[in-house]
């Protein structure tokens, strides 16, 4: 019996050395320490041995069992350690790399500009009224004192649609009729902001689409002084107390008298540059006292009511504030421009 045990131990330890993974280690354990292994067979047969042989073989068998168990445990630890090192190397994570920045959305500069203007008028007590971007010929022109064939229609290079008498609004003025018809004969102090569209020759000062904001006040005893005061106050709220404004007599079919108003060009401080076309003034918009016919079309009696209206292109505010010399930047989707705001 004794030589057998030495043989069992030697062979088992030899086999263990070639074990390289957890699965073959488990197979080795079953074969050499399992219930039907040669070693366990020795324990099973102890009873059949002579009385004096029993303690000797039993002690030796226990020694072999402990030796194999210890070797198994060592091998298991070694394999585990190797597997760990391997996975640490293979799945190495470099936590020193800087994280990826999450891109945050932000407001478009044209929206910032529009909201700046809306806020200034809101502080003066004006309420926002929204009107359609696509409107009928009647609202875009007719009710604003421009019947069909009126030559003043040529002042707006309009985008017409395939539907007869429907066009993209070339200005926010049709909103005047909408708001008046909704609230007549109540007094009105409203702003009508929104996108306008014109079939323009695009250049540094003109785009085919732009935000416009219409200002409308209708009530009793509203005068040209109220108009000038409101426009000038708006300029000061946006650009500070020093900004100069000027009014030039002009013509619009829906106001009488009519004027255009300019803010001093902040890009060149009035000296003249490409944006102000060398004049030192930047044309902001048109204004005037609401024409009696327009008041009447809106549902107000011109003998009793008067009103003023003014329009402005709000991108111009952003251009003045940030010294932007080309209006085309707003809608050309150049990230280098947009990311600056
Ligand atoms: Zn200028």
mmCIF file of C-alpha atoms and ligand atoms in Angstrom:
data_model
loop_
_atom_site.group_PDB
_atom_site.id
_atom_site.type_symbol
_atom_site.label_atom_id
_atom_site.label_comp_id
_atom_site.label_asym_id
_atom_site.label_seq_id
_atom_site.Cartn_x
_atom_site.Cartn_y
_atom_site.Cartn_z
ATOM 1 C CA UNK A 1 0.000 0.000 0.000
ATOM 2 C CA UNK A 2 2.726 2.541 0.901
ATOM 3 C CA UNK A 3 4.434 2.716 -2.531
ATOM 4 C CA UNK A 4 0.994 3.289 -4.100
ATOM 5 C CA UNK A 5 0.436 6.374 -1.981
ATOM 6 C CA UNK A 6 3.807 7.856 -2.954
ATOM 7 C CA UNK A 7 2.977 7.175 -6.594
ATOM 8 C CA UNK A 8 -0.493 8.783 -6.249
ATOM 9 C CA UNK A 9 1.012 11.925 -4.680
ATOM 10 C CA UNK A 10 3.833 12.265 -7.210
ATOM 11 C CA UNK A 11 1.535 11.817 -10.224
ATOM 12 C CA UNK A 12 -1.134 14.152 -8.868
ATOM 13 C CA UNK A 13 1.388 16.920 -8.185
ATOM 14 C CA UNK A 14 2.883 16.494 -11.664
ATOM 15 C CA UNK A 15 -0.546 16.838 -13.272
ATOM 16 C CA UNK A 16 -1.333 19.893 -11.175
ATOM 17 C CA UNK A 17 1.641 21.760 -12.598
ATOM 18 C CA UNK A 18 0.160 21.633 -16.111
ATOM 19 C CA UNK A 19 -3.214 23.036 -14.961
ATOM 20 C CA UNK A 20 -3.678 26.524 -16.486
ATOM 21 C CA UNK A 21 -7.295 27.516 -15.840
ATOM 22 C CA UNK A 22 -10.133 27.243 -13.355
ATOM 23 C CA UNK A 23 -11.992 24.548 -15.342
ATOM 24 C CA UNK A 24 -9.066 22.114 -15.550
ATOM 25 C CA UNK A 25 -8.249 22.849 -11.907
ATOM 26 C CA UNK A 26 -11.740 21.724 -10.918
ATOM 27 C CA UNK A 27 -11.335 18.607 -13.129
ATOM 28 C CA UNK A 28 -8.049 17.877 -11.345
ATOM 29 C CA UNK A 29 -9.726 18.226 -7.920
ATOM 30 C CA UNK A 30 -12.460 15.742 -8.831
ATOM 31 C CA UNK A 31 -9.915 13.255 -10.266
ATOM 32 C CA UNK A 32 -7.426 13.421 -7.391
ATOM 33 C CA UNK A 33 -9.400 14.407 -4.302
ATOM 34 C CA UNK A 34 -12.933 13.432 -5.369
ATOM 35 C CA UNK A 35 -15.038 10.576 -4.007
ATOM 36 C CA UNK A 36 -13.818 8.076 -6.650
ATOM 37 C CA UNK A 37 -10.159 9.174 -6.726
ATOM 38 C CA UNK A 38 -7.373 6.652 -6.048
ATOM 39 C CA UNK A 39 -6.583 8.382 -2.763
ATOM 40 C CA UNK A 40 -10.174 8.046 -1.484
ATOM 41 C CA UNK A 41 -10.061 4.417 -2.535
ATOM 42 C CA UNK A 42 -7.160 3.938 -0.111
ATOM 43 C CA UNK A 43 -9.284 5.381 2.722
ATOM 44 C CA UNK A 44 -12.167 3.094 1.717
ATOM 45 C CA UNK A 45 -9.929 0.031 1.922
ATOM 46 C CA UNK A 46 -8.295 0.877 5.293
ATOM 47 C CA UNK A 47 -10.740 -1.507 7.044
ATOM 48 C CA UNK A 48 -9.520 -4.465 5.018
ATOM 49 C CA UNK A 49 -5.910 -3.998 6.115
ATOM 50 C CA UNK A 50 -4.154 -5.854 8.878
ATOM 51 C CA UNK A 51 -4.557 -4.251 12.275
ATOM 52 C CA UNK A 52 -0.892 -3.146 12.563
ATOM 53 C CA UNK A 53 -0.790 -1.740 8.970
ATOM 54 C CA UNK A 54 -3.929 0.386 9.436
ATOM 55 C CA UNK A 55 -2.479 3.371 11.500
ATOM 56 C CA UNK A 56 0.652 3.583 9.329
ATOM 57 C CA UNK A 57 -1.247 3.628 6.009
ATOM 58 C CA UNK A 58 -3.978 5.850 7.466
ATOM 59 C CA UNK A 59 -1.450 8.464 8.686
ATOM 60 C CA UNK A 60 0.407 8.401 5.363
ATOM 61 C CA UNK A 61 -2.861 8.687 3.382
ATOM 62 C CA UNK A 62 -3.830 11.720 5.483
ATOM 63 C CA UNK A 63 -0.423 13.311 4.819
ATOM 64 C CA UNK A 64 -0.905 12.824 1.053
ATOM 65 C CA UNK A 65 -4.446 14.233 1.275
ATOM 66 C CA UNK A 66 -3.240 17.348 3.140
ATOM 67 C CA UNK A 67 -0.340 17.771 0.690
ATOM 68 C CA UNK A 68 -2.685 17.582 -2.323
ATOM 69 C CA UNK A 69 -5.216 19.943 -0.717
ATOM 70 C CA UNK A 70 -2.500 22.436 0.056
ATOM 71 C CA UNK A 71 -1.076 22.202 -3.467
ATOM 72 C CA UNK A 72 -4.592 22.628 -4.867
ATOM 73 C CA UNK A 73 -5.127 25.720 -2.756
ATOM 74 C CA UNK A 74 -1.794 27.238 -3.846
ATOM 75 C CA UNK A 75 -2.506 26.526 -7.492
ATOM 76 C CA UNK A 76 -5.974 28.016 -7.194
ATOM 77 C CA UNK A 77 -4.537 31.219 -5.692
ATOM 78 C CA UNK A 78 -1.905 31.458 -8.410
ATOM 79 C CA UNK A 79 -4.480 31.001 -11.176
ATOM 80 C CA UNK A 80 -6.779 33.563 -9.585
ATOM 81 C CA UNK A 81 -3.947 36.058 -9.305
ATOM 82 C CA UNK A 82 -2.925 35.496 -12.944
ATOM 83 C CA UNK A 83 -6.535 35.943 -14.136
ATOM 84 C CA UNK A 84 -6.831 39.164 -12.147
ATOM 85 C CA UNK A 85 -3.592 40.568 -13.547
ATOM 86 C CA UNK A 86 -4.738 39.643 -17.041
ATOM 87 C CA UNK A 87 -8.081 41.371 -16.683
ATOM 88 C CA UNK A 88 -6.439 44.436 -15.123
ATOM 89 C CA UNK A 89 -4.188 44.699 -18.150
ATOM 90 C CA UNK A 90 -6.825 43.876 -20.768
ATOM 91 C CA UNK A 91 -9.591 46.101 -19.350
ATOM 92 C CA UNK A 92 -7.290 48.869 -18.326
ATOM 93 C CA UNK A 93 -9.149 52.144 -17.745
ATOM 94 C CA UNK A 94 -7.183 55.334 -17.953
ATOM 95 C CA UNK A 95 -8.937 57.574 -15.454
ATOM 96 C CA UNK A 96 -6.448 60.374 -16.062
ATOM 97 C CA UNK A 97 -8.094 61.237 -19.434
ATOM 98 C CA UNK A 98 -10.127 64.436 -19.274
ATOM 99 C CA UNK A 99 -13.931 63.915 -19.554
ATOM 100 C CA UNK A 100 -15.898 64.751 -22.663
ATOM 101 C CA UNK A 101 -17.655 68.089 -22.326
ATOM 102 C CA UNK A 102 -21.434 67.971 -22.712
ATOM 103 C CA UNK A 103 -22.479 70.547 -25.309
ATOM 104 C CA UNK A 104 -25.046 72.898 -23.830
ATOM 105 C CA UNK A 105 -27.664 74.455 -26.041
ATOM 106 C CA UNK A 106 -28.079 78.196 -25.968
ATOM 107 C CA UNK A 107 -30.297 80.869 -27.434
ATOM 108 C CA UNK A 108 -29.697 82.014 -30.990
ATOM 109 C CA UNK A 109 -28.374 85.592 -31.113
ATOM 110 C CA UNK A 110 -31.467 86.666 -33.088
ATOM 111 C CA UNK A 111 -33.665 85.277 -30.288
ATOM 112 C CA UNK A 112 -31.578 87.016 -27.623
ATOM 113 C CA UNK A 113 -31.965 90.229 -29.575
ATOM 114 C CA UNK A 114 -35.723 89.821 -29.965
ATOM 115 C CA UNK A 115 -36.171 89.050 -26.271
ATOM 116 C CA UNK A 116 -34.048 92.054 -25.274
ATOM 117 C CA UNK A 117 -36.383 94.288 -27.268
ATOM 118 C CA UNK A 118 -39.509 92.593 -25.908
ATOM 119 C CA UNK A 119 -38.249 93.047 -22.329
ATOM 120 C CA UNK A 120 -37.602 96.760 -22.856
ATOM 121 C CA UNK A 121 -41.124 97.321 -24.187
ATOM 122 C CA UNK A 122 -42.647 95.096 -21.504
ATOM 123 C CA UNK A 123 -41.025 97.396 -18.912
ATOM 124 C CA UNK A 124 -42.849 100.283 -20.604
ATOM 125 C CA UNK A 125 -46.180 98.448 -20.239
ATOM 126 C CA UNK A 126 -46.557 96.892 -23.700
ATOM 127 C CA UNK A 127 -48.048 93.430 -24.084
ATOM 128 C CA UNK A 128 -46.989 90.824 -26.673
ATOM 129 C CA UNK A 129 -49.543 89.975 -29.357
ATOM 130 C CA UNK A 130 -48.778 87.207 -31.835
ATOM 131 C CA UNK A 131 -50.077 87.287 -35.398
ATOM 132 C CA UNK A 132 -49.625 84.898 -38.356
ATOM 133 C CA UNK A 133 -46.465 84.735 -40.474
ATOM 134 C CA UNK A 134 -48.523 83.758 -43.518
ATOM 135 C CA UNK A 135 -51.406 86.091 -44.133
ATOM 136 C CA UNK A 136 -53.919 87.154 -46.727
ATOM 137 C CA UNK A 137 -53.384 89.947 -49.201
ATOM 138 C CA UNK A 138 -56.110 91.852 -47.392
ATOM 139 C CA UNK A 139 -54.213 91.885 -44.081
ATOM 140 C CA UNK A 140 -50.700 92.217 -45.525
ATOM 141 C CA UNK A 141 -51.675 95.197 -47.703
ATOM 142 C CA UNK A 142 -55.366 95.974 -48.306
ATOM 143 C CA UNK A 143 -56.487 96.848 -44.784
ATOM 144 C CA UNK A 144 -53.249 98.811 -44.288
ATOM 145 C CA UNK A 145 -54.498 101.356 -46.811
ATOM 146 C CA UNK A 146 -52.930 99.677 -49.833
ATOM 147 C CA UNK A 147 -55.717 98.491 -52.121
ATOM 148 C CA UNK A 148 -54.746 96.199 -55.050
ATOM 149 C CA UNK A 149 -52.668 98.089 -57.644
ATOM 150 C CA UNK A 150 -51.569 100.661 -55.050
ATOM 151 C CA UNK A 151 -48.010 101.604 -56.111
ATOM 152 C CA UNK A 152 -46.797 101.533 -52.475
ATOM 153 C CA UNK A 153 -46.972 97.735 -52.572
ATOM 154 C CA UNK A 154 -43.725 97.884 -54.532
ATOM 155 C CA UNK A 155 -41.960 99.015 -51.330
ATOM 156 C CA UNK A 156 -42.087 95.417 -50.112
ATOM 157 C CA UNK A 157 -40.433 92.685 -52.160
ATOM 158 C CA UNK A 158 -42.942 90.056 -51.179
ATOM 159 C CA UNK A 159 -42.803 86.255 -51.299
ATOM 160 C CA UNK A 160 -46.115 85.129 -52.772
ATOM 161 C CA UNK A 161 -47.433 81.590 -52.333
ATOM 162 C CA UNK A 162 -49.091 79.281 -54.848
ATOM 163 C CA UNK A 163 -52.415 80.101 -53.150
ATOM 164 C CA UNK A 164 -53.994 83.230 -54.641
ATOM 165 C CA UNK A 165 -53.998 86.234 -52.282
ATOM 166 C CA UNK A 166 -51.794 84.531 -49.667
ATOM 167 C CA UNK A 167 -48.225 85.697 -49.015
ATOM 168 C CA UNK A 168 -45.502 85.502 -46.372
ATOM 169 C CA UNK A 169 -45.824 88.669 -44.376
ATOM 170 C CA UNK A 170 -43.231 91.203 -45.501
ATOM 171 C CA UNK A 171 -43.702 93.192 -42.270
ATOM 172 C CA UNK A 172 -45.407 92.801 -38.885
ATOM 173 C CA UNK A 173 -47.903 95.578 -39.652
ATOM 174 C CA UNK A 174 -50.793 93.220 -40.580
ATOM 175 C CA UNK A 175 -50.746 92.335 -36.870
ATOM 176 C CA UNK A 176 -52.038 95.883 -36.214
ATOM 177 C CA UNK A 177 -55.337 94.992 -37.878
ATOM 178 C CA UNK A 178 -55.552 91.645 -36.055
ATOM 179 C CA UNK A 179 -55.010 93.144 -32.613
ATOM 180 C CA UNK A 180 -57.296 96.155 -33.240
ATOM 181 C CA UNK A 181 -60.142 93.969 -34.480
ATOM 182 C CA UNK A 182 -59.797 91.769 -31.412
ATOM 183 C CA UNK A 183 -59.768 94.585 -28.837
ATOM 184 C CA UNK A 184 -61.724 97.513 -30.364
ATOM 185 C CA UNK A 185 -62.856 99.811 -28.817
ATOM 186 C CA UNK A 186 -60.535 99.135 -25.865
ATOM 187 C CA UNK A 187 -57.231 101.075 -25.746
ATOM 188 C CA UNK A 188 -54.209 99.087 -26.987
ATOM 189 C CA UNK A 189 -50.574 99.091 -25.941
ATOM 190 C CA UNK A 190 -49.048 96.101 -27.712
ATOM 191 C CA UNK A 191 -45.923 94.829 -29.425
ATOM 192 C CA UNK A 192 -46.164 92.373 -32.333
ATOM 193 C CA UNK A 193 -42.892 90.467 -32.647
ATOM 194 C CA UNK A 194 -42.078 87.838 -35.270
ATOM 195 C CA UNK A 195 -40.342 86.707 -38.430
ATOM 196 C CA UNK A 196 -40.807 88.625 -41.686
ATOM 197 C CA UNK A 197 -39.821 87.600 -45.200
ATOM 198 C CA UNK A 198 -38.704 89.632 -48.191
ATOM 199 C CA UNK A 199 -37.441 88.806 -51.625
ATOM 200 C CA UNK A 200 -34.311 90.888 -51.144
ATOM 201 C CA UNK A 201 -30.945 91.119 -52.788
ATOM 202 C CA UNK A 202 -28.933 89.764 -49.833
ATOM 203 C CA UNK A 203 -26.047 91.933 -48.652
ATOM 204 C CA UNK A 204 -24.392 93.043 -45.394
ATOM 205 C CA UNK A 205 -27.513 95.037 -44.430
ATOM 206 C CA UNK A 206 -30.364 93.029 -45.976
ATOM 207 C CA UNK A 207 -31.589 89.475 -45.473
ATOM 208 C CA UNK A 208 -34.584 87.568 -46.855
ATOM 209 C CA UNK A 209 -35.784 86.758 -43.352
ATOM 210 C CA UNK A 210 -35.434 88.771 -40.171
ATOM 211 C CA UNK A 211 -37.211 89.481 -36.927
ATOM 212 C CA UNK A 212 -39.342 92.551 -36.769
ATOM 213 C CA UNK A 213 -41.127 94.012 -33.809
ATOM 214 C CA UNK A 214 -44.132 96.242 -34.325
ATOM 215 C CA UNK A 215 -45.184 98.676 -31.618
ATOM 216 C CA UNK A 216 -48.789 99.819 -31.520
ATOM 217 C CA UNK A 217 -50.591 102.175 -29.165
ATOM 218 C CA UNK A 218 -54.223 103.122 -29.775
ATOM 219 C CA UNK A 219 -56.342 105.267 -27.483
ATOM 220 C CA UNK A 220 -57.558 108.776 -26.894
ATOM 221 C CA UNK A 221 -55.196 111.777 -27.134
ATOM 222 C CA UNK A 222 -52.189 109.782 -28.315
ATOM 223 C CA UNK A 223 -49.788 112.185 -30.025
ATOM 224 C CA UNK A 224 -46.623 112.235 -32.105
ATOM 225 C CA UNK A 225 -44.806 113.234 -28.880
ATOM 226 C CA UNK A 226 -45.806 109.889 -27.348
ATOM 227 C CA UNK A 227 -44.320 108.116 -30.362
ATOM 228 C CA UNK A 228 -41.000 109.991 -30.212
ATOM 229 C CA UNK A 229 -40.802 109.579 -26.449
ATOM 230 C CA UNK A 230 -41.457 105.847 -26.644
ATOM 231 C CA UNK A 231 -38.913 105.209 -29.407
ATOM 232 C CA UNK A 232 -36.238 107.351 -27.735
ATOM 233 C CA UNK A 233 -36.889 105.754 -24.351
ATOM 234 C CA UNK A 234 -36.543 102.343 -25.953
ATOM 235 C CA UNK A 235 -33.154 103.351 -27.421
ATOM 236 C CA UNK A 236 -31.935 104.524 -24.017
ATOM 237 C CA UNK A 237 -33.149 101.338 -22.290
ATOM 238 C CA UNK A 238 -31.139 99.234 -24.738
ATOM 239 C CA UNK A 239 -28.026 101.357 -25.358
ATOM 240 C CA UNK A 240 -27.816 103.660 -22.363
ATOM 241 C CA UNK A 241 -28.626 107.317 -21.720
ATOM 242 C CA UNK A 242 -26.147 108.732 -24.242
ATOM 243 C CA UNK A 243 -27.608 107.157 -27.421
ATOM 244 C CA UNK A 244 -28.895 109.713 -29.907
ATOM 245 C CA UNK A 245 -31.959 109.118 -32.072
ATOM 246 C CA UNK A 246 -33.284 111.034 -35.027
ATOM 247 C CA UNK A 247 -36.513 111.073 -36.992
ATOM 248 C CA UNK A 248 -36.700 111.709 -40.725
ATOM 249 C CA UNK A 249 -39.926 112.471 -42.538
ATOM 250 C CA UNK A 250 -40.943 109.509 -44.665
ATOM 251 C CA UNK A 251 -43.920 107.880 -46.279
ATOM 252 C CA UNK A 252 -45.890 104.769 -45.387
ATOM 253 C CA UNK A 253 -49.442 104.169 -46.608
ATOM 254 C CA UNK A 254 -50.642 103.115 -43.146
ATOM 255 C CA UNK A 255 -49.303 106.049 -41.101
ATOM 256 C CA UNK A 256 -49.812 109.807 -41.386
ATOM 257 C CA UNK A 257 -47.530 111.571 -40.706
ATOM 258 C CA UNK A 258 -44.796 108.993 -41.230
ATOM 259 C CA UNK A 259 -41.144 108.965 -40.247
ATOM 260 C CA UNK A 260 -38.102 106.772 -40.231
ATOM 261 C CA UNK A 261 -36.036 106.736 -37.097
ATOM 262 C CA UNK A 262 -32.318 106.103 -36.747
ATOM 263 C CA UNK A 263 -30.028 105.308 -33.843
ATOM 264 C CA UNK A 264 -26.520 106.649 -33.850
ATOM 265 C CA UNK A 265 -24.141 103.996 -35.253
ATOM 266 C CA UNK A 266 -22.270 102.560 -32.277
ATOM 267 C CA UNK A 267 -19.817 100.745 -34.538
ATOM 268 C CA UNK A 268 -18.215 103.952 -35.722
ATOM 269 C CA UNK A 269 -19.622 106.381 -33.102
ATOM 270 C CA UNK A 270 -21.280 108.380 -35.857
ATOM 271 C CA UNK A 271 -18.173 108.728 -38.018
ATOM 272 C CA UNK A 272 -19.445 106.500 -40.857
ATOM 273 C CA UNK A 273 -18.636 102.851 -41.644
ATOM 274 C CA UNK A 274 -19.715 99.983 -43.915
ATOM 275 C CA UNK A 275 -22.727 99.056 -41.741
ATOM 276 C CA UNK A 276 -24.178 102.559 -41.605
ATOM 277 C CA UNK A 277 -23.179 103.135 -45.262
ATOM 278 C CA UNK A 278 -20.999 106.061 -44.211
ATOM 279 C CA UNK A 279 -23.866 108.075 -42.703
ATOM 280 C CA UNK A 280 -23.058 107.603 -38.997
ATOM 281 C CA UNK A 281 -26.687 106.596 -38.398
ATOM 282 C CA UNK A 282 -28.250 103.176 -38.467
ATOM 283 C CA UNK A 283 -31.746 102.922 -39.834
ATOM 284 C CA UNK A 284 -33.769 101.045 -37.216
ATOM 285 C CA UNK A 285 -37.289 101.246 -38.567
ATOM 286 C CA UNK A 286 -40.301 103.196 -39.694
ATOM 287 C CA UNK A 287 -42.977 104.813 -37.572
ATOM 288 C CA UNK A 288 -45.847 107.259 -37.620
ATOM 289 C CA UNK A 289 -49.340 108.056 -36.434
ATOM 290 C CA UNK A 290 -51.792 105.311 -37.401
ATOM 291 C CA UNK A 291 -53.633 106.378 -40.582
ATOM 292 C CA UNK A 292 -57.360 107.177 -40.011
ATOM 293 C CA UNK A 293 -58.315 104.566 -42.625
ATOM 294 C CA UNK A 294 -56.295 101.896 -40.802
ATOM 295 C CA UNK A 295 -57.902 102.863 -37.475
ATOM 296 C CA UNK A 296 -61.291 102.558 -39.146
ATOM 297 C CA UNK A 297 -60.377 99.139 -40.639
ATOM 298 C CA UNK A 298 -59.358 98.055 -37.150
ATOM 299 C CA UNK A 299 -62.749 99.087 -35.738
ATOM 300 C CA UNK A 300 -61.877 102.455 -34.137
ATOM 301 C CA UNK A 301 -63.522 105.798 -34.913
ATOM 302 C CA UNK A 302 -60.660 108.076 -36.092
ATOM 303 C CA UNK A 303 -62.569 111.123 -34.866
ATOM 304 C CA UNK A 304 -62.340 109.789 -31.329
ATOM 305 C CA UNK A 305 -59.215 107.642 -31.326
ATOM 306 C CA UNK A 306 -55.632 108.108 -32.417
ATOM 307 C CA UNK A 307 -52.576 105.897 -32.260
ATOM 308 C CA UNK A 308 -48.942 105.466 -33.152
ATOM 309 C CA UNK A 309 -47.065 102.568 -34.674
ATOM 310 C CA UNK A 310 -43.374 101.779 -35.072
ATOM 311 C CA UNK A 311 -41.466 98.835 -36.474
ATOM 312 C CA UNK A 312 -37.904 97.747 -35.921
ATOM 313 C CA UNK A 313 -35.609 94.969 -37.079
ATOM 314 C CA UNK A 314 -34.388 93.467 -33.837
ATOM 315 C CA UNK A 315 -31.206 91.897 -35.285
ATOM 316 C CA UNK A 316 -30.020 95.486 -35.682
ATOM 317 C CA UNK A 317 -29.895 95.799 -31.883
ATOM 318 C CA UNK A 318 -27.505 92.860 -31.630
ATOM 319 C CA UNK A 319 -25.433 94.289 -34.491
ATOM 320 C CA UNK A 320 -25.097 97.623 -32.730
ATOM 321 C CA UNK A 321 -24.373 96.098 -29.324
ATOM 322 C CA UNK A 322 -21.730 93.627 -30.479
ATOM 323 C CA UNK A 323 -20.300 95.511 -33.454
ATOM 324 C CA UNK A 324 -21.484 92.881 -35.959
ATOM 325 C CA UNK A 325 -20.888 94.289 -39.415
ATOM 326 C CA UNK A 326 -22.886 91.818 -41.512
ATOM 327 C CA UNK A 327 -26.533 90.767 -40.993
ATOM 328 C CA UNK A 328 -25.936 87.564 -43.008
ATOM 329 C CA UNK A 329 -24.155 85.982 -40.019
ATOM 330 C CA UNK A 330 -27.504 85.491 -38.280
ATOM 331 C CA UNK A 331 -28.915 82.863 -40.621
ATOM 332 C CA UNK A 332 -25.801 81.335 -42.185
ATOM 333 C CA UNK A 333 -25.455 78.758 -39.349
ATOM 334 C CA UNK A 334 -21.746 79.367 -38.848
ATOM 335 C CA UNK A 335 -20.932 77.869 -35.437
ATOM 336 C CA UNK A 336 -17.931 80.181 -35.035
ATOM 337 C CA UNK A 337 -20.402 83.083 -34.996
ATOM 338 C CA UNK A 338 -23.196 81.437 -32.992
ATOM 339 C CA UNK A 339 -20.897 80.132 -30.236
ATOM 340 C CA UNK A 340 -19.905 83.641 -29.280
ATOM 341 C CA UNK A 341 -23.281 84.354 -27.679
HETATM 342 ZN ZN1 LIG B 1 -21.196 103.224 -38.661
#
